[in-house]
mmCIF file of C-alpha atoms and ligand atoms in Angstrom:
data_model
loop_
_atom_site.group_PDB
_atom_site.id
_atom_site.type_symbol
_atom_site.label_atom_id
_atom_site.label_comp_id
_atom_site.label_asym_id
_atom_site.label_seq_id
_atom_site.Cartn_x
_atom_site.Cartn_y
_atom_site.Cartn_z
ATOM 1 C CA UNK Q 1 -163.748 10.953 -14.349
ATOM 2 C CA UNK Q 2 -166.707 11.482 -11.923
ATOM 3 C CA UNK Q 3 -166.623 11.457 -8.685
ATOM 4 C CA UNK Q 4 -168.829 8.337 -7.560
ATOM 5 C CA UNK Q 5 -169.653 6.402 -3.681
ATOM 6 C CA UNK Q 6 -170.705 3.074 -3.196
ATOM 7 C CA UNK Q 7 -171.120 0.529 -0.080
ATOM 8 C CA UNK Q 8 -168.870 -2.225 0.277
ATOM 9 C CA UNK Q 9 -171.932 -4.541 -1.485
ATOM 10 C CA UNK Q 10 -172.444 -2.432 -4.653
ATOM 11 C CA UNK Q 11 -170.237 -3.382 -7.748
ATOM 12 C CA UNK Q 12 -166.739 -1.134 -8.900
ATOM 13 C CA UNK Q 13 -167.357 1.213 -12.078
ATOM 14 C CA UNK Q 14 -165.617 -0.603 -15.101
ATOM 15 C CA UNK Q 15 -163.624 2.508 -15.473
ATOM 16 C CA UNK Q 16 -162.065 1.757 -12.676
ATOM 17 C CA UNK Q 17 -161.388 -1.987 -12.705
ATOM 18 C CA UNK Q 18 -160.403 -1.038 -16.086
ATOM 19 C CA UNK Q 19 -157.614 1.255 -15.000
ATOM 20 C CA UNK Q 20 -156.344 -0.564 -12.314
ATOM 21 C CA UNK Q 21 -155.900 -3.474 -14.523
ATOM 22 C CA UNK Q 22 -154.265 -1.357 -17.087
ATOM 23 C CA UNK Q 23 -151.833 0.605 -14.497
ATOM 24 C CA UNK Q 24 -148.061 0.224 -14.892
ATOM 25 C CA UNK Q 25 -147.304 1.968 -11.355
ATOM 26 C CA UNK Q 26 -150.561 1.545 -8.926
ATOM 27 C CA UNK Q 27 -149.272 3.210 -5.278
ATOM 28 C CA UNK Q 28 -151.349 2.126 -2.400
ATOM 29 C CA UNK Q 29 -150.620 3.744 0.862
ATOM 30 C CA UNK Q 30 -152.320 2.395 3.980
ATOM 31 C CA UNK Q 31 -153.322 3.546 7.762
ATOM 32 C CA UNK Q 32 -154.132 1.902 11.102
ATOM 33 C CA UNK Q 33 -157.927 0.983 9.512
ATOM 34 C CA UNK Q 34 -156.506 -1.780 6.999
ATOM 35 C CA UNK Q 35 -154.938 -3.393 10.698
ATOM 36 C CA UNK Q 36 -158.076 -3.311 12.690
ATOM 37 C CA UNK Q 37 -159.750 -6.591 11.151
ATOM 38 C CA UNK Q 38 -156.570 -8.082 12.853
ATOM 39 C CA UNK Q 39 -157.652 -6.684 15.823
ATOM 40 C CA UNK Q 40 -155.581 -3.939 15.826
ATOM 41 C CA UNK Q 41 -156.342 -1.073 17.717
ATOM 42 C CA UNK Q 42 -157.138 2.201 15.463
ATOM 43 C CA UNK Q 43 -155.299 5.619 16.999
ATOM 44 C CA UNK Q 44 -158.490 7.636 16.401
ATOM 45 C CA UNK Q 45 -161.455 5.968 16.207
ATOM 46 C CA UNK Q 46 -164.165 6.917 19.027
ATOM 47 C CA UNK Q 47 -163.728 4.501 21.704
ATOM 48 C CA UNK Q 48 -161.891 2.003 20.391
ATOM 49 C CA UNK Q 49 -158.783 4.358 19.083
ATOM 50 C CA UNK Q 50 -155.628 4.512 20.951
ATOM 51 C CA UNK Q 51 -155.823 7.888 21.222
ATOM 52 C CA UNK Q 52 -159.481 7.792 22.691
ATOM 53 C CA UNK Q 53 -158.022 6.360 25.243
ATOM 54 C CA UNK Q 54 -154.257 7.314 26.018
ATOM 55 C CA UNK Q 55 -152.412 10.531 25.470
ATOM 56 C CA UNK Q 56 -150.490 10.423 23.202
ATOM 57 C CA UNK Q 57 -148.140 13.234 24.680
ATOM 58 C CA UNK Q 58 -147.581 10.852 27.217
ATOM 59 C CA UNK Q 59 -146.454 7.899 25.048
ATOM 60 C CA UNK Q 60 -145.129 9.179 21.664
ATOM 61 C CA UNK Q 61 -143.010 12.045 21.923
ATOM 62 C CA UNK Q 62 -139.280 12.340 22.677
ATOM 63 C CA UNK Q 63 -140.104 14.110 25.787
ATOM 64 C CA UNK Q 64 -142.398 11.769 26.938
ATOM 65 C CA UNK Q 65 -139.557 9.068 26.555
ATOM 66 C CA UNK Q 66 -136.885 11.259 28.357
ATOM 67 C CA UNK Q 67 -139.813 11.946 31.358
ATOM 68 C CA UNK Q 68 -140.555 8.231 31.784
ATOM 69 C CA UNK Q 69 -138.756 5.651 29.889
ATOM 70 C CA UNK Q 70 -140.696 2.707 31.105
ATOM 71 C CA UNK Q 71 -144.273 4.166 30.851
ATOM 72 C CA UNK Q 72 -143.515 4.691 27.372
ATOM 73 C CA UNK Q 73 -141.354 1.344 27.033
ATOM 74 C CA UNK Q 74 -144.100 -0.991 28.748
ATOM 75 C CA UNK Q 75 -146.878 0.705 26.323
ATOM 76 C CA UNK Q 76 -145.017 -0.297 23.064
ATOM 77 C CA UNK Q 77 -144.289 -3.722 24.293
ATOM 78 C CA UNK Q 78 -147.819 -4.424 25.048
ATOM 79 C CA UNK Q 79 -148.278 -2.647 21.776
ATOM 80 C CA UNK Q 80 -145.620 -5.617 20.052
ATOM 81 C CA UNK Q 81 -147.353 -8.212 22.101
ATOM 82 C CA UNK Q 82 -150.539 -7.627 20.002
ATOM 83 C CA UNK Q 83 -148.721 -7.156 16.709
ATOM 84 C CA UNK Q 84 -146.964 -10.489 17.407
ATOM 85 C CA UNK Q 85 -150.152 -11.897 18.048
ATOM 86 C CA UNK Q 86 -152.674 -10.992 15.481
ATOM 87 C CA UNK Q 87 -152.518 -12.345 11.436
ATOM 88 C CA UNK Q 88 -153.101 -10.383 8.134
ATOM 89 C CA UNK Q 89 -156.759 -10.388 6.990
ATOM 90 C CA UNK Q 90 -157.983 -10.292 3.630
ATOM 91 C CA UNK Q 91 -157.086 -6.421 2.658
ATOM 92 C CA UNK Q 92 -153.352 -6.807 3.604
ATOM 93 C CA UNK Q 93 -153.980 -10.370 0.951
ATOM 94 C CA UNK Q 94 -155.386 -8.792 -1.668
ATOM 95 C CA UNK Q 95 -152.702 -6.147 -1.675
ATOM 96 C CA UNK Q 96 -149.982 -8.488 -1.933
ATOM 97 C CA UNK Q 97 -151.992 -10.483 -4.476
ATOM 98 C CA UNK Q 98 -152.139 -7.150 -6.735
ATOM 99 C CA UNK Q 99 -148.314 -6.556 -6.594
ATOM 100 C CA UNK Q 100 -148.549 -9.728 -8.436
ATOM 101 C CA UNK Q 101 -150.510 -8.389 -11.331
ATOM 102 C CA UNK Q 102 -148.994 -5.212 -12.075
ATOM 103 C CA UNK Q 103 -145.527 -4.495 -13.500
ATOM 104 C CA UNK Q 104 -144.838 -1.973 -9.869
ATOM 105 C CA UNK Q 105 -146.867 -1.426 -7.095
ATOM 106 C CA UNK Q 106 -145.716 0.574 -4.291
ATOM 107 C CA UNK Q 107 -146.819 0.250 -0.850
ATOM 108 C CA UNK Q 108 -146.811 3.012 1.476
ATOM 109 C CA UNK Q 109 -147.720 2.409 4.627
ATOM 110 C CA UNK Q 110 -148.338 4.646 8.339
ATOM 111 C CA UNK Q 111 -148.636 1.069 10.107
ATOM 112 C CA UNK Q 112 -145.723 -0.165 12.516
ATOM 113 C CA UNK Q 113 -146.727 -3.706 12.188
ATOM 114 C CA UNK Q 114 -145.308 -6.221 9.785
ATOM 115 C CA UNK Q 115 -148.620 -7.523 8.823
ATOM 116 C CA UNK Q 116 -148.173 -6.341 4.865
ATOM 117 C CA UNK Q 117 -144.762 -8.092 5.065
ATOM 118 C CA UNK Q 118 -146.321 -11.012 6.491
ATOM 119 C CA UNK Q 119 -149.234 -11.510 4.034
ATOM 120 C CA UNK Q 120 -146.566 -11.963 0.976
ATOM 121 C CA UNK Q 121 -145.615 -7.650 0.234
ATOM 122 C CA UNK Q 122 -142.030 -6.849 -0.277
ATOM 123 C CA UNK Q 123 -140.275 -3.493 -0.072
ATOM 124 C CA UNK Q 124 -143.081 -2.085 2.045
ATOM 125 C CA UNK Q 125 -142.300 2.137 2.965
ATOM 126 C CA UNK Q 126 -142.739 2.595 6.385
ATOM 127 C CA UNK Q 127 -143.667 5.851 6.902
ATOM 128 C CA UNK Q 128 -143.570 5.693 10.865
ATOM 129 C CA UNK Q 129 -140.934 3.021 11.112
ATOM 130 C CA UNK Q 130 -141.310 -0.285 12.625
ATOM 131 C CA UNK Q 131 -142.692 -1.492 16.531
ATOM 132 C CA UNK Q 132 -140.322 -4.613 16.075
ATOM 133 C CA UNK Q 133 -137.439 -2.563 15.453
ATOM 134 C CA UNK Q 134 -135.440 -1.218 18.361
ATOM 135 C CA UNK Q 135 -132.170 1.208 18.981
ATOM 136 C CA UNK Q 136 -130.732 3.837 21.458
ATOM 137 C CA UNK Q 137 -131.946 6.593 22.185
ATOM 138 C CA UNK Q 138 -128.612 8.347 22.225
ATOM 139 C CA UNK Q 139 -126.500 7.139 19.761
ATOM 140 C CA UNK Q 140 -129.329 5.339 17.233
ATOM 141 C CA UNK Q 141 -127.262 1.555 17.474
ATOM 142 C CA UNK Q 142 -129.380 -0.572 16.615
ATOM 143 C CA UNK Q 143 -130.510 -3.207 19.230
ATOM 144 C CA UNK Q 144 -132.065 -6.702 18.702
ATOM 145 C CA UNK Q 145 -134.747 -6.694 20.667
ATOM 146 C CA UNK Q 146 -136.552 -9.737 22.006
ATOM 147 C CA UNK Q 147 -140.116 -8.498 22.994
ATOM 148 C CA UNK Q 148 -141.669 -10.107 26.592
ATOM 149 C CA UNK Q 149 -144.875 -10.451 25.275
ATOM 150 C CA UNK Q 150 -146.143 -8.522 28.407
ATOM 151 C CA UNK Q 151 -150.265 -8.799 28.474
ATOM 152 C CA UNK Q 152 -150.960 -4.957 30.080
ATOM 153 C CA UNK Q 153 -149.178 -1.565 29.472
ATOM 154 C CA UNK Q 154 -147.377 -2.114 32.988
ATOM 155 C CA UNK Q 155 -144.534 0.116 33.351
ATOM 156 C CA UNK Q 156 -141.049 -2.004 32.220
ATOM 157 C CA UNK Q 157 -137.412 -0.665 32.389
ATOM 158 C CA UNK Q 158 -136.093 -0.210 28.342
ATOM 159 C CA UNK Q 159 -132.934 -2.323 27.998
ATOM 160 C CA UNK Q 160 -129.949 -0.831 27.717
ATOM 161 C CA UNK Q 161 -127.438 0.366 25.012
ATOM 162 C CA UNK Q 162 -124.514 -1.753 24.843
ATOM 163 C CA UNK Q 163 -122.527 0.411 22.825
ATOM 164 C CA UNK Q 164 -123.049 3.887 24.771
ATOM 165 C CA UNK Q 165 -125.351 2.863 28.204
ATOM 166 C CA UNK Q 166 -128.433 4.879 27.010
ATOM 167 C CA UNK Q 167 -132.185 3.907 26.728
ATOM 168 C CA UNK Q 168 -133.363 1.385 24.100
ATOM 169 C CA UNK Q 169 -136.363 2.988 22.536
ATOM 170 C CA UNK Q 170 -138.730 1.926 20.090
ATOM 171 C CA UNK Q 171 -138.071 2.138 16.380
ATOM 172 C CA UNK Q 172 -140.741 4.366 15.478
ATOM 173 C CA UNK Q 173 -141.547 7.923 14.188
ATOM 174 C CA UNK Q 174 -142.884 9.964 17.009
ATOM 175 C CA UNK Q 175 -145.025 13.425 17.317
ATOM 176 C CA UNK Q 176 -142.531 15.873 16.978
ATOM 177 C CA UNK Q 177 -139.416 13.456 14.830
ATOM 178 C CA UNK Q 178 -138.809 13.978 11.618
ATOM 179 C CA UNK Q 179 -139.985 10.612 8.490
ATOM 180 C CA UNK Q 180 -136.994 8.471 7.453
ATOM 181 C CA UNK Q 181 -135.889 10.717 4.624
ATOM 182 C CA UNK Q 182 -135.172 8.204 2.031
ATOM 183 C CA UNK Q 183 -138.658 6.654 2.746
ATOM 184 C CA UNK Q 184 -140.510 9.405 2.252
ATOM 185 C CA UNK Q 185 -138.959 10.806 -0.944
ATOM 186 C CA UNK Q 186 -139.245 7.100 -2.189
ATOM 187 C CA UNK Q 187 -143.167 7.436 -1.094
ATOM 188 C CA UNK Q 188 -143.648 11.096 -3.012
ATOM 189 C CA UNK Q 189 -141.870 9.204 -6.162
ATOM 190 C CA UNK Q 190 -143.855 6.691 -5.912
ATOM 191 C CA UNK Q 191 -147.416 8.990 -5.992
ATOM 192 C CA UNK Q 192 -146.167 11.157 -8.412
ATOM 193 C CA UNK Q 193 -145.333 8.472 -11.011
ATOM 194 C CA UNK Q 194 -148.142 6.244 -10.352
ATOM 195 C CA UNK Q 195 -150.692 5.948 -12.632
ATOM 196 C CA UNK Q 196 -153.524 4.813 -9.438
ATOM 197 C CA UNK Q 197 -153.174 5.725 -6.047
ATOM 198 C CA UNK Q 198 -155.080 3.513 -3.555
ATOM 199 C CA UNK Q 199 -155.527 5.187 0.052
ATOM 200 C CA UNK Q 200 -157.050 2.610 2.671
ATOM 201 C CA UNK Q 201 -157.541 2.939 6.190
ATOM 202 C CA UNK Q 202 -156.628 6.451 7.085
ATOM 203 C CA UNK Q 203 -158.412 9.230 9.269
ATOM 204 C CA UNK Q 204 -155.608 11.461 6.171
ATOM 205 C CA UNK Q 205 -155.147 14.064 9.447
ATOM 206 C CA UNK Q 206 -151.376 13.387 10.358
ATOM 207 C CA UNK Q 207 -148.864 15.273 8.050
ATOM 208 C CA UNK Q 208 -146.311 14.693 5.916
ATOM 209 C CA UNK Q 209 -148.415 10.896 5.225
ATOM 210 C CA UNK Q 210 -151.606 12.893 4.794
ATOM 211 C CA UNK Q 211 -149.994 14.998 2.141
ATOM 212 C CA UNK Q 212 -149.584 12.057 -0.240
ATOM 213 C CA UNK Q 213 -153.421 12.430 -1.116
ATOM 214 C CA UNK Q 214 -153.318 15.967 -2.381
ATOM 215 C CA UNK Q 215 -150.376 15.607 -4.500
ATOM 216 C CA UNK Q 216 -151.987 12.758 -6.033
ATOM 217 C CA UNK Q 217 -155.384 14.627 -6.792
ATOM 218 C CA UNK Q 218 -152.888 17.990 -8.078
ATOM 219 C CA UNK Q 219 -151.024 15.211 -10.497
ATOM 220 C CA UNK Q 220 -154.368 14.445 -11.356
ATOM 221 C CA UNK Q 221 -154.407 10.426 -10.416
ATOM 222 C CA UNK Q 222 -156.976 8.330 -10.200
ATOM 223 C CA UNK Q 223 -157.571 8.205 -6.490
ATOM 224 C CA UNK Q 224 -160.106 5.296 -4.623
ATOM 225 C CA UNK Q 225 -160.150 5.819 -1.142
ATOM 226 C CA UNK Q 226 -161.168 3.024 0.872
ATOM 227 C CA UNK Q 227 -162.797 3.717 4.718
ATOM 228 C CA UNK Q 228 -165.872 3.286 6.869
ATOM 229 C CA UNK Q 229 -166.379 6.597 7.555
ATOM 230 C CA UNK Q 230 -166.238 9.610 5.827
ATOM 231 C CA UNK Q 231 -162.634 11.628 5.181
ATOM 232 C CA UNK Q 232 -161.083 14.679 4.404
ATOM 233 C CA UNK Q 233 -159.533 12.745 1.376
ATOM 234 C CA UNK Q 234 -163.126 11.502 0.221
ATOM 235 C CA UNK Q 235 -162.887 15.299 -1.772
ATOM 236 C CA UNK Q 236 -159.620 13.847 -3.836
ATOM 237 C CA UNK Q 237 -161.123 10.553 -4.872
ATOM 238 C CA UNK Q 238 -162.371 9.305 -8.014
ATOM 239 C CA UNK Q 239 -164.204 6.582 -6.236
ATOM 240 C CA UNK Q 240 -164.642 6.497 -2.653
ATOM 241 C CA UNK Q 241 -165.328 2.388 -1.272
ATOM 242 C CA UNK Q 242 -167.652 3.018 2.063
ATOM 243 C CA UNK Q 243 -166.495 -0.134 4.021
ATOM 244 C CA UNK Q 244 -163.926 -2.031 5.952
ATOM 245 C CA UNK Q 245 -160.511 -2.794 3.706
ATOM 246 C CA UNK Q 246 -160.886 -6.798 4.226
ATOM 247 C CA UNK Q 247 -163.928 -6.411 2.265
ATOM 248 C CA UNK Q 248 -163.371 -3.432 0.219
ATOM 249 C CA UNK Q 249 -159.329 -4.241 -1.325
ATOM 250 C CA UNK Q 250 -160.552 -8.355 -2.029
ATOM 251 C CA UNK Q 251 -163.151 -6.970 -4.260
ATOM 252 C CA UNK Q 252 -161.159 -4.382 -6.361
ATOM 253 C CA UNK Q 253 -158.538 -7.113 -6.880
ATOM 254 C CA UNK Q 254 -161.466 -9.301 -8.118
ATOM 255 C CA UNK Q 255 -163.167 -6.475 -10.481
ATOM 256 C CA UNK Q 256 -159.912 -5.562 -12.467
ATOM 257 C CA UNK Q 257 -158.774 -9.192 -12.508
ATOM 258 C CA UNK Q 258 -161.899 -11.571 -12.621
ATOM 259 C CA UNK Q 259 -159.630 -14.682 -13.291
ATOM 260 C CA UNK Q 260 -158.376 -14.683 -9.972
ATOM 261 C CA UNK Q 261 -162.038 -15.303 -8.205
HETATM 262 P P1 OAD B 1 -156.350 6.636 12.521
HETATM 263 O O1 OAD B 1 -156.698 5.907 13.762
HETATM 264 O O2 OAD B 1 -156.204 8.110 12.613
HETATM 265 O O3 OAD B 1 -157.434 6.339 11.401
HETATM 266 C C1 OAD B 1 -157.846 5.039 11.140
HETATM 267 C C2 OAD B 1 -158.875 5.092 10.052
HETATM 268 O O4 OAD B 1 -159.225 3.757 9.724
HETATM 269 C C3 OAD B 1 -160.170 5.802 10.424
HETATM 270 O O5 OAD B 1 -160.480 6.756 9.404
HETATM 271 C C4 OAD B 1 -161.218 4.686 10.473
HETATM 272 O O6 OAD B 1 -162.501 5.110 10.025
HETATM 273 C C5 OAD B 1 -160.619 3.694 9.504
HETATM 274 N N1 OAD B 1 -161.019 2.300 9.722
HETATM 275 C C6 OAD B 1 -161.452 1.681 10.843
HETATM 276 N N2 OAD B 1 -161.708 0.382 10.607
HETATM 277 C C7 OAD B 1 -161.411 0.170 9.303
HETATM 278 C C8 OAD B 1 -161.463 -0.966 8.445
HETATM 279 N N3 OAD B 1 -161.853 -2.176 8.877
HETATM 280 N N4 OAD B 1 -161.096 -0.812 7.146
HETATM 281 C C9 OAD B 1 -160.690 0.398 6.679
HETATM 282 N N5 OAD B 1 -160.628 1.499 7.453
HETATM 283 C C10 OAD B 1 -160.981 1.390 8.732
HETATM 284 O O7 OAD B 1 -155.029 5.936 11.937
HETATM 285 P P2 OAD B 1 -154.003 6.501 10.879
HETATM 286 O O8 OAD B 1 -154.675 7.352 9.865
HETATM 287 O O9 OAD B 1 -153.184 5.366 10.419
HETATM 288 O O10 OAD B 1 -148.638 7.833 13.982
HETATM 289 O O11 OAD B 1 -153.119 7.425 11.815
HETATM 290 C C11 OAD B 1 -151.997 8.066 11.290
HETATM 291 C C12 OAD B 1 -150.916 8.120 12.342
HETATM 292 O O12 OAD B 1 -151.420 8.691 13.552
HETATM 293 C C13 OAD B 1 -150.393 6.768 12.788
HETATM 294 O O13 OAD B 1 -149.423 6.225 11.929
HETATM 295 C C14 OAD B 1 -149.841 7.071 14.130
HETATM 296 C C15 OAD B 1 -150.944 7.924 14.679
HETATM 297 O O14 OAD B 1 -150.608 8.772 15.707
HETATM 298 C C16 OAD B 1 -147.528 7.467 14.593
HETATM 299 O O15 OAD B 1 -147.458 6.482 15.302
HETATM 300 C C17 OAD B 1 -146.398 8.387 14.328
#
């Protein structure tokens, strides 16, 4: 297949709708990008990007934790606050409407929000775990958290473990931590049987998630990558959307099945 661009306005190759409508496996994995018509913050993106404007080897790293467990606690519950807040849009929509057309589709995802779950996906693979998920620090119990909806990034006191006394941290995969094993060899099964892999909303720079994209392209998968701005995935892709998700997944759901418009 050729390699091919278009703008989020331009129609998708027939080839394409054609496979995705044929697929018996499609994987889709998604970043930060496909949350940001939520309002979302992005990690990366100038400015706007979490990481334009907070370190992250302040806030997401073990260490960081064990240095100052509130700075890092008050940051994530603002962080839930927002999550709590905000709605799916029309990518994380479409997705779930396109796990109703095909016999499997597996969705991958690098977000820690529940906005996937909360548009109508099931069994979603959190890479990087889960902001409303909570446990110790020490001994990894589990804790039900009840998040304060805090407004700011205000330092706030973690609760504590009832089974051992420790620190309650945040259920998700920092800089430095290993992936949930299960998840991810459930995510590399998932590429390497697929027949489509859909990538939206990824800068594709943080590894192992960034690795899904060249195993794809060495199995030789179709590959549309879906993203404002150019990647260093755009090289893997069969087609490569130029545009926001909410616009970009609604209208590959619509090309490869044209009775759902
Ligand atoms: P990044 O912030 O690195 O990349 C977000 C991507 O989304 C960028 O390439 C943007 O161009 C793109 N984007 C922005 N708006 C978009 C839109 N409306 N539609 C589609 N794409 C859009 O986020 P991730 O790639 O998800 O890790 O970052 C990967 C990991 O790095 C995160 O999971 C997080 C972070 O540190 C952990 O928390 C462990």
């Amino acid at each position: 297949m050729t390699s091919s661009s278009l703008t989020s306005s331009t129609s998708i190759p027939d080839e394409i709708a054609q496979k995705l409508r044929a697929a018996q496996h499609i994987a889709v994995m998604t970043g930060a990008g496909v949350s940001a018509e939520s309002g979302i913050a992005t990690f990366r993106d100038a400015l706007t990007g979490l990481w334009a404007n907070f370190k992250a080897e302040d806030l997401a790293t073990p260490q960081a934790f064990v240095r100052d467990p509130a700075l890092v606690w008050g940051w994530y519950e603002w962080r839930r606050a927002q999550v709590m807040q905000t709605q799916p849009n029309a990518g994380h929509i479409a997705l779930a409407a396109m796990a109703r057309q095909v016999p499997q589709l597996t969705l991958i995802t690098q977000n820690v929000d529940d906005l996937h779950e909360r548009a109508g996906s099931s069994a979603v693979l959190h890479l990087h775990g889960s902001i409303l998920a909570a446990r110790c620090f020490d001994c990894g119990f589990p804790y039900q958290h009840r998040a304060s909806l805090q407004q700011d990034h205000a330092k706030l006191a973690p609760p504590v473990c009832p089974e051992c006394g420790g620190a309650v941290r945040p259920g998700v995969v920092w800089f430095g931590e290993n992936l949930p094993h299960d998840v991810w060899q459930e995510a590399e099964r998932a590429v390497r049987e697929c027949d489509v892999l859909i990538i939206a909303g990824t800068s594709g720079v943080v590894y192992p998630a960034a690795g899904l994209a060249e195993l794809a392209f060495r199995k030789r998968k179709t590959i549309i990558q879906i993203n404002p701005q150019a990647t260093n995935q755009d090289k893997f892709a069969s087609l490569v959307m130029t545009g926001p998700s909410g616009v970009c997944l609604p209208q590959l759901l619509a090309a490869a099945w044209p009775e759902l418009r």
